[in-house]
């Protein structure tokens, strides 16, 4: 996700406006202390940052989608609600080994409903 953001016009405009600044980009899913790592700035998706950091929005709201291949959809059927994902083969994502898988979040009833998908058990609602 960060690669698309960083390859966009905002970074190009910054580089053009500040030609004396050397830009060095590291892309990682791991959360770490960017100051201790020697970085001057960081771009992170999400709402949680360290207390001594300042966050400013650098883009509009980001949206993620749950998708599948057309052939899988033809074989397994289309779920009408996230709770139906329990009968589907969901691919999880975790930012690092030993870290809990990312919670899928679905907009529902004006709020966000996080879900954990598993082929072996029904989704567990968090919150």
mmCIF file with all atom_site columns, C-alpha atoms in Angstrom:
data_model
loop_
_atom_site.group_PDB
_atom_site.id
_atom_site.type_symbol
_atom_site.label_atom_id
_atom_site.label_alt_id
_atom_site.label_comp_id
_atom_site.label_asym_id
_atom_site.label_entity_id
_atom_site.label_seq_id
_atom_site.pdbx_PDB_ins_code
_atom_site.Cartn_x
_atom_site.Cartn_y
_atom_site.Cartn_z
_atom_site.occupancy
_atom_site.B_iso_or_equiv
_atom_site.pdbx_formal_charge
_atom_site.auth_seq_id
_atom_site.auth_comp_id
_atom_site.auth_asym_id
_atom_site.auth_atom_id
_atom_site.pdbx_PDB_model_num
ATOM 1   C CA . UNK A 1 1   ? 0.000   0.000   0.000   1.00 0.00 ? 1   UNK A CA 1
ATOM 2   C CA . UNK A 1 2   ? 2.738   2.430   0.893   1.00 0.00 ? 2   UNK A CA 1
ATOM 3   C CA . UNK A 1 3   ? 4.500   1.897   -2.426  1.00 0.00 ? 3   UNK A CA 1
ATOM 4   C CA . UNK A 1 4   ? 1.513   3.257   -4.378  1.00 0.00 ? 4   UNK A CA 1
ATOM 5   C CA . UNK A 1 5   ? 1.193   6.228   -2.026  1.00 0.00 ? 5   UNK A CA 1
ATOM 6   C CA . UNK A 1 6   ? 4.899   7.046   -2.173  1.00 0.00 ? 6   UNK A CA 1
ATOM 7   C CA . UNK A 1 7   ? 5.070   6.716   -5.953  1.00 0.00 ? 7   UNK A CA 1
ATOM 8   C CA . UNK A 1 8   ? 2.333   9.321   -6.319  1.00 0.00 ? 8   UNK A CA 1
ATOM 9   C CA . UNK A 1 9   ? 2.318   13.010  -7.110  1.00 0.00 ? 9   UNK A CA 1
ATOM 10  C CA . UNK A 1 10  ? 2.755   14.164  -3.488  1.00 0.00 ? 10  UNK A CA 1
ATOM 11  C CA . UNK A 1 11  ? 6.249   12.692  -3.215  1.00 0.00 ? 11  UNK A CA 1
ATOM 12  C CA . UNK A 1 12  ? 7.195   14.010  -6.664  1.00 0.00 ? 12  UNK A CA 1
ATOM 13  C CA . UNK A 1 13  ? 5.971   17.483  -5.709  1.00 0.00 ? 13  UNK A CA 1
ATOM 14  C CA . UNK A 1 14  ? 7.965   17.385  -2.452  1.00 0.00 ? 14  UNK A CA 1
ATOM 15  C CA . UNK A 1 15  ? 11.120  16.286  -4.276  1.00 0.00 ? 15  UNK A CA 1
ATOM 16  C CA . UNK A 1 16  ? 10.696  19.113  -6.807  1.00 0.00 ? 16  UNK A CA 1
ATOM 17  C CA . UNK A 1 17  ? 10.043  21.725  -4.088  1.00 0.00 ? 17  UNK A CA 1
ATOM 18  C CA . UNK A 1 18  ? 12.961  20.566  -1.903  1.00 0.00 ? 18  UNK A CA 1
ATOM 19  C CA . UNK A 1 19  ? 15.794  19.562  -4.254  1.00 0.00 ? 19  UNK A CA 1
ATOM 20  C CA . UNK A 1 20  ? 18.383  19.770  -1.460  1.00 0.00 ? 20  UNK A CA 1
ATOM 21  C CA . UNK A 1 21  ? 16.675  17.093  0.612   1.00 0.00 ? 21  UNK A CA 1
ATOM 22  C CA . UNK A 1 22  ? 17.899  13.547  0.132   1.00 0.00 ? 22  UNK A CA 1
ATOM 23  C CA . UNK A 1 23  ? 14.959  11.131  0.110   1.00 0.00 ? 23  UNK A CA 1
ATOM 24  C CA . UNK A 1 24  ? 15.584  7.573   1.283   1.00 0.00 ? 24  UNK A CA 1
ATOM 25  C CA . UNK A 1 25  ? 12.536  5.330   1.535   1.00 0.00 ? 25  UNK A CA 1
ATOM 26  C CA . UNK A 1 26  ? 12.169  2.121   3.522   1.00 0.00 ? 26  UNK A CA 1
ATOM 27  C CA . UNK A 1 27  ? 8.919   0.178   3.118   1.00 0.00 ? 27  UNK A CA 1
ATOM 28  C CA . UNK A 1 28  ? 7.983   -2.279  5.851   1.00 0.00 ? 28  UNK A CA 1
ATOM 29  C CA . UNK A 1 29  ? 4.887   -3.625  7.571   1.00 0.00 ? 29  UNK A CA 1
ATOM 30  C CA . UNK A 1 30  ? 6.682   -3.791  10.914  1.00 0.00 ? 30  UNK A CA 1
ATOM 31  C CA . UNK A 1 31  ? 5.898   -1.149  13.499  1.00 0.00 ? 31  UNK A CA 1
ATOM 32  C CA . UNK A 1 32  ? 9.004   0.320   15.057  1.00 0.00 ? 32  UNK A CA 1
ATOM 33  C CA . UNK A 1 33  ? 10.360  3.533   16.532  1.00 0.00 ? 33  UNK A CA 1
ATOM 34  C CA . UNK A 1 34  ? 11.200  5.639   13.487  1.00 0.00 ? 34  UNK A CA 1
ATOM 35  C CA . UNK A 1 35  ? 13.217  8.165   15.508  1.00 0.00 ? 35  UNK A CA 1
ATOM 36  C CA . UNK A 1 36  ? 15.408  5.432   17.032  1.00 0.00 ? 36  UNK A CA 1
ATOM 37  C CA . UNK A 1 37  ? 15.801  4.053   13.509  1.00 0.00 ? 37  UNK A CA 1
ATOM 38  C CA . UNK A 1 38  ? 17.191  7.377   12.308  1.00 0.00 ? 38  UNK A CA 1
ATOM 39  C CA . UNK A 1 39  ? 14.181  8.376   10.204  1.00 0.00 ? 39  UNK A CA 1
ATOM 40  C CA . UNK A 1 40  ? 12.848  11.929  10.109  1.00 0.00 ? 40  UNK A CA 1
ATOM 41  C CA . UNK A 1 41  ? 9.308   11.001  9.069   1.00 0.00 ? 41  UNK A CA 1
ATOM 42  C CA . UNK A 1 42  ? 7.078   8.024   8.506   1.00 0.00 ? 42  UNK A CA 1
ATOM 43  C CA . UNK A 1 43  ? 3.847   7.189   6.731   1.00 0.00 ? 43  UNK A CA 1
ATOM 44  C CA . UNK A 1 44  ? 1.608   4.703   8.474   1.00 0.00 ? 44  UNK A CA 1
ATOM 45  C CA . UNK A 1 45  ? -1.905  3.475   7.824   1.00 0.00 ? 45  UNK A CA 1
ATOM 46  C CA . UNK A 1 46  ? -4.040  3.323   10.925  1.00 0.00 ? 46  UNK A CA 1
ATOM 47  C CA . UNK A 1 47  ? -5.027  5.277   13.953  1.00 0.00 ? 47  UNK A CA 1
ATOM 48  C CA . UNK A 1 48  ? -2.368  4.323   16.513  1.00 0.00 ? 48  UNK A CA 1
ATOM 49  C CA . UNK A 1 49  ? 0.949   6.163   16.925  1.00 0.00 ? 49  UNK A CA 1
ATOM 50  C CA . UNK A 1 50  ? 3.404   6.633   19.770  1.00 0.00 ? 50  UNK A CA 1
ATOM 51  C CA . UNK A 1 51  ? 2.509   9.326   22.329  1.00 0.00 ? 51  UNK A CA 1
ATOM 52  C CA . UNK A 1 52  ? 5.513   11.505  21.491  1.00 0.00 ? 52  UNK A CA 1
ATOM 53  C CA . UNK A 1 53  ? 4.717   11.587  17.767  1.00 0.00 ? 53  UNK A CA 1
ATOM 54  C CA . UNK A 1 54  ? 2.580   14.011  15.791  1.00 0.00 ? 54  UNK A CA 1
ATOM 55  C CA . UNK A 1 55  ? 0.210   12.743  13.115  1.00 0.00 ? 55  UNK A CA 1
ATOM 56  C CA . UNK A 1 56  ? -1.086  14.741  10.175  1.00 0.00 ? 56  UNK A CA 1
ATOM 57  C CA . UNK A 1 57  ? -3.249  13.330  7.385   1.00 0.00 ? 57  UNK A CA 1
ATOM 58  C CA . UNK A 1 58  ? -1.404  13.082  4.087   1.00 0.00 ? 58  UNK A CA 1
ATOM 59  C CA . UNK A 1 59  ? -4.283  11.675  2.065   1.00 0.00 ? 59  UNK A CA 1
ATOM 60  C CA . UNK A 1 60  ? -8.017  11.143  2.158   1.00 0.00 ? 60  UNK A CA 1
ATOM 61  C CA . UNK A 1 61  ? -9.591  8.154   3.863   1.00 0.00 ? 61  UNK A CA 1
ATOM 62  C CA . UNK A 1 62  ? -8.215  4.830   2.681   1.00 0.00 ? 62  UNK A CA 1
ATOM 63  C CA . UNK A 1 63  ? -10.509 1.960   1.756   1.00 0.00 ? 63  UNK A CA 1
ATOM 64  C CA . UNK A 1 64  ? -9.716  -1.719  1.632   1.00 0.00 ? 64  UNK A CA 1
ATOM 65  C CA . UNK A 1 65  ? -11.732 -4.359  -0.178  1.00 0.00 ? 65  UNK A CA 1
ATOM 66  C CA . UNK A 1 66  ? -12.313 -8.057  0.323   1.00 0.00 ? 66  UNK A CA 1
ATOM 67  C CA . UNK A 1 67  ? -11.870 -9.630  -3.104  1.00 0.00 ? 67  UNK A CA 1
ATOM 68  C CA . UNK A 1 68  ? -11.592 -13.021 -4.752  1.00 0.00 ? 68  UNK A CA 1
ATOM 69  C CA . UNK A 1 69  ? -10.934 -14.520 -8.152  1.00 0.00 ? 69  UNK A CA 1
ATOM 70  C CA . UNK A 1 70  ? -13.986 -14.914 -10.411 1.00 0.00 ? 70  UNK A CA 1
ATOM 71  C CA . UNK A 1 71  ? -13.323 -18.664 -10.622 1.00 0.00 ? 71  UNK A CA 1
ATOM 72  C CA . UNK A 1 72  ? -13.399 -18.969 -6.815  1.00 0.00 ? 72  UNK A CA 1
ATOM 73  C CA . UNK A 1 73  ? -16.629 -16.973 -6.671  1.00 0.00 ? 73  UNK A CA 1
ATOM 74  C CA . UNK A 1 74  ? -18.219 -19.264 -9.264  1.00 0.00 ? 74  UNK A CA 1
ATOM 75  C CA . UNK A 1 75  ? -17.150 -22.327 -7.254  1.00 0.00 ? 75  UNK A CA 1
ATOM 76  C CA . UNK A 1 76  ? -17.868 -21.162 -3.695  1.00 0.00 ? 76  UNK A CA 1
ATOM 77  C CA . UNK A 1 77  ? -20.657 -18.613 -4.142  1.00 0.00 ? 77  UNK A CA 1
ATOM 78  C CA . UNK A 1 78  ? -20.861 -14.979 -3.140  1.00 0.00 ? 78  UNK A CA 1
ATOM 79  C CA . UNK A 1 79  ? -21.292 -14.211 0.575   1.00 0.00 ? 79  UNK A CA 1
ATOM 80  C CA . UNK A 1 80  ? -24.148 -11.818 1.323   1.00 0.00 ? 80  UNK A CA 1
ATOM 81  C CA . UNK A 1 81  ? -22.718 -10.800 4.725   1.00 0.00 ? 81  UNK A CA 1
ATOM 82  C CA . UNK A 1 82  ? -19.249 -10.966 6.334   1.00 0.00 ? 82  UNK A CA 1
ATOM 83  C CA . UNK A 1 83  ? -20.415 -13.675 8.770   1.00 0.00 ? 83  UNK A CA 1
ATOM 84  C CA . UNK A 1 84  ? -20.789 -15.971 5.730   1.00 0.00 ? 84  UNK A CA 1
ATOM 85  C CA . UNK A 1 85  ? -17.022 -15.799 5.201   1.00 0.00 ? 85  UNK A CA 1
ATOM 86  C CA . UNK A 1 86  ? -16.741 -18.605 7.783   1.00 0.00 ? 86  UNK A CA 1
ATOM 87  C CA . UNK A 1 87  ? -17.480 -21.075 4.992   1.00 0.00 ? 87  UNK A CA 1
ATOM 88  C CA . UNK A 1 88  ? -14.917 -19.525 2.661   1.00 0.00 ? 88  UNK A CA 1
ATOM 89  C CA . UNK A 1 89  ? -11.145 -19.830 2.339   1.00 0.00 ? 89  UNK A CA 1
ATOM 90  C CA . UNK A 1 90  ? -9.904  -16.453 3.556   1.00 0.00 ? 90  UNK A CA 1
ATOM 91  C CA . UNK A 1 91  ? -6.273  -15.452 3.244   1.00 0.00 ? 91  UNK A CA 1
ATOM 92  C CA . UNK A 1 92  ? -5.030  -13.731 6.373   1.00 0.00 ? 92  UNK A CA 1
ATOM 93  C CA . UNK A 1 93  ? -2.301  -11.119 6.646   1.00 0.00 ? 93  UNK A CA 1
ATOM 94  C CA . UNK A 1 94  ? -0.051  -10.428 9.613   1.00 0.00 ? 94  UNK A CA 1
ATOM 95  C CA . UNK A 1 95  ? 2.473   -7.601  9.797   1.00 0.00 ? 95  UNK A CA 1
ATOM 96  C CA . UNK A 1 96  ? 5.207   -9.803  11.299  1.00 0.00 ? 96  UNK A CA 1
ATOM 97  C CA . UNK A 1 97  ? 5.735   -13.362 12.549  1.00 0.00 ? 97  UNK A CA 1
ATOM 98  C CA . UNK A 1 98  ? 4.247   -13.904 15.980  1.00 0.00 ? 98  UNK A CA 1
ATOM 99  C CA . UNK A 1 99  ? 1.783   -11.017 15.582  1.00 0.00 ? 99  UNK A CA 1
ATOM 100 C CA . UNK A 1 100 ? -1.969  -11.625 15.489  1.00 0.00 ? 100 UNK A CA 1
ATOM 101 C CA . UNK A 1 101 ? -3.482  -11.582 12.000  1.00 0.00 ? 101 UNK A CA 1
ATOM 102 C CA . UNK A 1 102 ? -4.928  -8.327  10.774  1.00 0.00 ? 102 UNK A CA 1
ATOM 103 C CA . UNK A 1 103 ? -8.620  -7.954  11.613  1.00 0.00 ? 103 UNK A CA 1
ATOM 104 C CA . UNK A 1 104 ? -10.813 -7.479  8.605   1.00 0.00 ? 104 UNK A CA 1
ATOM 105 C CA . UNK A 1 105 ? -13.137 -4.501  9.114   1.00 0.00 ? 105 UNK A CA 1
ATOM 106 C CA . UNK A 1 106 ? -16.494 -4.062  7.428   1.00 0.00 ? 106 UNK A CA 1
ATOM 107 C CA . UNK A 1 107 ? -18.730 -0.975  7.445   1.00 0.00 ? 107 UNK A CA 1
ATOM 108 C CA . UNK A 1 108 ? -22.050 -1.907  8.996   1.00 0.00 ? 108 UNK A CA 1
ATOM 109 C CA . UNK A 1 109 ? -24.893 0.156   10.435  1.00 0.00 ? 109 UNK A CA 1
ATOM 110 C CA . UNK A 1 110 ? -22.931 3.403   10.320  1.00 0.00 ? 110 UNK A CA 1
ATOM 111 C CA . UNK A 1 111 ? -19.984 1.898   12.220  1.00 0.00 ? 111 UNK A CA 1
ATOM 112 C CA . UNK A 1 112 ? -17.094 -0.480  11.730  1.00 0.00 ? 112 UNK A CA 1
ATOM 113 C CA . UNK A 1 113 ? -17.447 -4.163  12.570  1.00 0.00 ? 113 UNK A CA 1
ATOM 114 C CA . UNK A 1 114 ? -14.137 -6.030  12.823  1.00 0.00 ? 114 UNK A CA 1
ATOM 115 C CA . UNK A 1 115 ? -14.166 -9.727  11.897  1.00 0.00 ? 115 UNK A CA 1
ATOM 116 C CA . UNK A 1 116 ? -11.650 -12.513 12.098  1.00 0.00 ? 116 UNK A CA 1
ATOM 117 C CA . UNK A 1 117 ? -12.100 -15.047 9.312   1.00 0.00 ? 117 UNK A CA 1
ATOM 118 C CA . UNK A 1 118 ? -11.216 -18.694 9.559   1.00 0.00 ? 118 UNK A CA 1
ATOM 119 C CA . UNK A 1 119 ? -12.174 -21.693 7.460   1.00 0.00 ? 119 UNK A CA 1
ATOM 120 C CA . UNK A 1 120 ? -12.252 -23.871 10.588  1.00 0.00 ? 120 UNK A CA 1
ATOM 121 C CA . UNK A 1 121 ? -14.485 -21.711 12.788  1.00 0.00 ? 121 UNK A CA 1
ATOM 122 C CA . UNK A 1 122 ? -17.124 -19.005 12.466  1.00 0.00 ? 122 UNK A CA 1
ATOM 123 C CA . UNK A 1 123 ? -15.966 -15.380 12.476  1.00 0.00 ? 123 UNK A CA 1
ATOM 124 C CA . UNK A 1 124 ? -15.344 -13.941 15.908  1.00 0.00 ? 124 UNK A CA 1
ATOM 125 C CA . UNK A 1 125 ? -16.686 -10.462 16.393  1.00 0.00 ? 125 UNK A CA 1
ATOM 126 C CA . UNK A 1 126 ? -14.216 -8.139  18.125  1.00 0.00 ? 126 UNK A CA 1
ATOM 127 C CA . UNK A 1 127 ? -15.169 -5.076  20.067  1.00 0.00 ? 127 UNK A CA 1
#
